[in-house]
CSV table of C-alpha atoms in Angstrom, one decimal:
chain,number,residue,atom,x,y,z
A,117,MET,CA,167.1,95.6,178.7
A,118,GLY,CA,165.3,92.8,180.6
A,119,THR,CA,163.2,93.0,183.7
A,120,PRO,CA,165.4,93.4,186.7
A,121,MET,CA,165.5,90.6,189.3
A,122,ILE,CA,163.5,92.2,192.1
A,123,ASP,CA,163.9,90.9,195.6
A,124,VAL,CA,161.4,92.1,198.2
A,125,ARG,CA,162.5,92.1,201.9
A,126,PRO,CA,161.2,93.5,205.2
A,127,ALA,CA,161.9,97.2,205.5
A,128,SER,CA,164.4,96.9,208.4
A,129,VAL,CA,167.2,99.0,207.0
A,130,PHE,CA,166.4,102.6,207.8
A,131,GLU,CA,168.8,104.1,205.3
A,132,ASP,CA,167.1,102.1,202.5
A,133,VAL,CA,163.7,103.2,203.6
A,134,ARG,CA,164.9,106.8,203.7
A,135,ASP,CA,166.3,106.5,200.1
A,136,VAL,CA,162.8,105.5,198.8
A,137,ILE,CA,160.3,107.4,200.9
A,138,GLY,CA,162.3,110.0,202.8
A,139,PRO,CA,161.9,113.7,201.8
A,140,LYS,CA,164.6,115.3,199.7
A,141,SER,CA,165.2,117.8,202.5
A,142,PRO,CA,166.1,116.3,205.9
A,143,THR,CA,164.2,119.2,207.5
A,144,ALA,CA,160.9,118.5,205.6
A,145,ASN,CA,157.8,117.7,207.6
A,146,VAL,CA,156.2,115.4,205.1
A,147,CYS,CA,156.3,111.8,203.8
A,148,PHE,CA,158.1,108.9,205.4
A,149,CYS,CA,154.7,107.3,204.9
A,150,LEU,CA,153.4,108.2,208.4
A,151,SER,CA,150.1,109.8,207.7
A,152,TYR,CA,148.0,106.6,207.9
A,153,ARG,CA,150.3,105.0,210.4
A,154,ILE,CA,150.1,107.4,213.3
A,155,PRO,CA,147.4,109.7,214.7
A,156,SER,CA,147.3,113.1,212.9
A,157,LYS,CA,148.3,115.0,216.1
A,158,LEU,CA,151.6,113.0,216.3
A,159,ASN,CA,152.1,113.2,212.5
A,160,ASN,CA,151.8,117.0,212.7
A,161,GLU,CA,154.2,117.2,215.7
A,162,LEU,CA,157.0,115.1,214.2
A,163,ARG,CA,159.1,117.7,212.3
A,164,GLY,CA,162.2,117.3,210.3
A,165,PRO,CA,164.8,115.0,211.9
A,166,ALA,CA,162.2,113.8,214.5
A,167,ARG,CA,160.3,112.1,211.6
A,168,ALA,CA,163.4,110.3,210.5
A,169,GLU,CA,164.2,109.2,214.0
A,170,TYR,CA,160.6,107.9,214.4
A,171,VAL,CA,160.8,105.8,211.2
A,172,ALA,CA,164.3,104.5,212.2
A,173,GLY,CA,162.6,103.2,215.4
A,174,LEU,CA,159.9,101.5,213.3
A,175,CYS,CA,162.6,99.8,211.2
A,176,ARG,CA,164.1,98.2,214.3
A,177,GLU,CA,160.7,96.8,215.4
A,178,THR,CA,159.3,93.3,214.5
A,179,PRO,CA,157.4,93.2,212.2
A,180,ALA,CA,159.1,95.9,210.1
A,181,PRO,CA,156.9,98.8,208.9
A,182,GLY,CA,156.6,97.5,205.4
A,183,VAL,CA,158.7,95.9,202.6
A,184,LEU,CA,161.3,97.2,200.2
A,185,ALA,CA,162.0,96.1,196.7
A,186,TYR,CA,165.6,95.8,195.7
A,187,ASP,CA,167.3,95.6,192.3
A,188,GLY,CA,170.5,94.0,193.5
A,189,ASP,CA,171.5,96.1,196.5
A,190,THR,CA,169.6,99.2,195.4
A,191,PRO,CA,166.3,99.9,197.1
A,192,VAL,CA,163.8,100.7,194.3
A,193,GLY,CA,160.4,100.5,195.9
A,194,TRP,CA,158.4,100.5,199.1
A,195,ALA,CA,155.1,99.1,200.3
A,196,ALA,CA,153.6,100.1,203.7
A,197,ILE,CA,151.7,97.3,205.3
A,198,ALA,CA,150.7,96.7,209.0
A,199,PRO,CA,147.9,95.3,211.0
A,200,ARG,CA,144.9,97.7,210.4
A,201,ALA,CA,144.4,98.0,214.2
A,202,ALA,CA,147.8,99.7,214.4
A,203,THR,CA,146.9,102.3,211.7
A,204,THR,CA,144.5,105.1,211.4
A,205,PHE,CA,142.4,102.9,209.1
A,206,ALA,CA,141.1,101.3,212.3
A,207,ARG,CA,139.2,104.5,212.9
A,208,ASN,CA,138.7,105.9,209.4
A,209,ARG,CA,135.1,106.8,208.9
A,210,LYS,CA,135.4,106.8,205.1
A,211,ILE,CA,136.7,103.2,204.8
A,212,PRO,CA,134.3,100.5,206.1
A,213,HIS,CA,135.2,97.5,208.1
A,214,VAL,CA,133.8,94.5,206.2
A,215,ASP,CA,134.1,92.1,209.2
A,216,ASP,CA,135.9,91.6,212.5
A,217,LEU,CA,138.9,89.8,211.2
A,218,PRO,CA,142.3,91.2,212.3
A,219,VAL,CA,143.1,92.3,208.7
A,220,TRP,CA,146.4,94.0,207.6
A,221,SER,CA,146.2,97.2,205.6
A,222,LEU,CA,148.4,97.8,202.5
A,223,TRP,CA,148.1,101.5,201.8
A,224,CYS,CA,151.1,102.8,200.0
A,225,ILE,CA,153.2,101.7,197.1
A,226,ARG,CA,156.1,103.7,195.9
A,227,VAL,CA,158.5,103.0,193.1
A,228,ARG,CA,161.5,105.3,192.6
A,229,PRO,CA,161.7,107.4,189.5
A,230,GLY,CA,163.8,105.7,186.9
A,231,HIS,CA,162.5,102.3,187.9
A,232,ARG,CA,158.9,102.6,187.0
A,233,GLY,CA,157.2,100.4,184.3
A,234,GLN,CA,159.3,97.4,185.2
A,235,GLY,CA,156.8,95.4,187.3
A,236,ILE,CA,158.1,96.6,190.6
A,237,SER,CA,154.7,97.6,192.0
A,238,HIS,CA,153.5,94.1,191.3
A,239,ALA,CA,156.5,92.6,193.1
A,240,LEU,CA,155.8,95.0,196.0
A,241,ILE,CA,152.1,93.9,196.3
A,242,THR,CA,153.1,90.2,196.2
A,243,GLY,CA,155.9,90.7,198.7
A,244,ALA,CA,153.8,92.7,201.0
A,245,VAL,CA,151.1,90.0,201.0
A,246,ASP,CA,153.7,87.3,201.7
A,247,PHE,CA,155.1,89.4,204.5
A,248,ALA,CA,151.7,89.9,206.1
A,249,ARG,CA,150.9,86.1,205.8
A,250,GLU,CA,154.3,85.3,207.4
A,251,ASN,CA,153.3,87.6,210.3
A,252,GLY,CA,149.9,86.0,210.9
A,253,ALA,CA,147.6,88.1,208.8
A,254,PRO,CA,144.4,86.3,207.8
A,255,VAL,CA,143.4,88.8,205.2
A,256,VAL,CA,145.1,91.8,203.5
A,257,GLU,CA,143.1,94.9,202.6
A,258,ALA,CA,144.1,97.7,200.2
A,259,TYR,CA,142.3,100.9,199.3
A,260,PRO,CA,143.3,101.6,195.7
A,261,LEU,CA,142.0,104.1,193.2
A,262,ASP,CA,139.2,102.9,191.0
A,263,ASN,CA,140.4,104.9,188.1
A,264,GLY,CA,139.2,102.9,185.1
A,265,ASP,CA,141.3,103.8,182.1
A,266,SER,CA,142.0,107.4,183.2
A,267,LYS,CA,145.5,108.6,184.1
A,268,VAL,CA,146.4,109.1,187.7
A,269,ASP,CA,148.6,111.9,188.9
A,270,LEU,CA,151.8,110.1,190.0
A,271,THR,CA,152.0,112.0,193.3
A,272,MET,CA,148.6,110.6,194.2
A,273,ALA,CA,149.2,107.1,192.8
A,274,TYR,CA,150.7,105.8,196.1
A,275,ALA,CA,147.4,104.1,197.1
A,276,GLY,CA,147.7,101.9,194.1
A,277,ILE,CA,145.2,101.3,191.3
A,278,ARG,CA,142.5,98.7,191.1
A,279,LYS,CA,143.9,96.7,188.2
A,280,ASN,CA,147.3,96.2,189.9
A,281,PHE,CA,145.5,94.7,192.9
A,282,GLU,CA,143.2,92.6,190.7
A,283,ARG,CA,146.3,91.2,189.0
A,284,ALA,CA,147.6,90.2,192.4
A,285,GLY,CA,144.4,88.3,193.3
A,286,PHE,CA,142.6,90.9,195.3
A,287,THR,CA,138.8,91.4,194.8
A,288,LYS,CA,136.6,94.3,195.5
A,289,ALA,CA,134.9,93.9,198.9
A,290,ALA,CA,133.3,97.3,199.4
A,291,ASP,CA,132.9,100.9,198.2
A,292,THR,CA,134.3,103.6,200.3
A,293,THR,CA,133.4,107.3,200.6
A,294,SER,CA,137.1,108.2,200.3
A,295,THR,CA,138.5,109.8,197.1
A,296,LEU,CA,142.0,110.7,196.1
A,297,ALA,CA,143.0,112.9,193.1
A,298,GLY,CA,139.4,112.9,192.0
A,299,HIS,CA,139.1,109.1,191.8
A,300,PRO,CA,137.0,106.9,194.2
A,301,ARG,CA,138.9,104.5,196.4
A,302,ILE,CA,137.6,101.0,196.8
A,303,LEU,CA,138.2,98.4,199.5
A,304,MET,CA,139.9,95.3,198.0
A,305,ARG,CA,140.8,92.2,199.9
A,306,LEU,CA,142.8,89.0,199.6
A,307,ASP,CA,142.3,86.1,202.0
A,308,VAL,CA,145.8,84.7,202.7
A,309,ARG,CA,144.8,81.9,205.0
A,310,SER,CA,146.0,78.6,203.6
């Protein structure tokens, strides 16, 4: 069984986004990767189908709310990426601003169960960086876990791990005071200006 041919595309098809990051129950009040994208008050107000409708609207916008990885026609992974100014990272006190560049934030990577361990997260990081560059980003930031060799609970691995970002060319730019699943998060950056 070889590595699948993974194609990363803008997340403009809502049904595919829902397949990867939508909750199992359509009435659930979680996920759809909104917690860092919108103010917490709005995040808490969007319940059940209203969450899906909000994300469907995002998928119709330009740029799309992130990228999806496809194995053939099957969506197998998601990466959330957007201008930091359009996310809650613009005001997050635990994650510093290194400079005043209009950076893009890459904050969530999700690979569907049954497709993990095939290099899809690497394809997602690379595809998200390309997407940001094509949309005018000078620099891409990520806030992964600095977990060393310790295991990370898969439900908390969405932020990514340091070594995957290093493999994609990111370098550590700053410490943060944010932690996730008991691991410190660091600020990593990649300059995408040619």
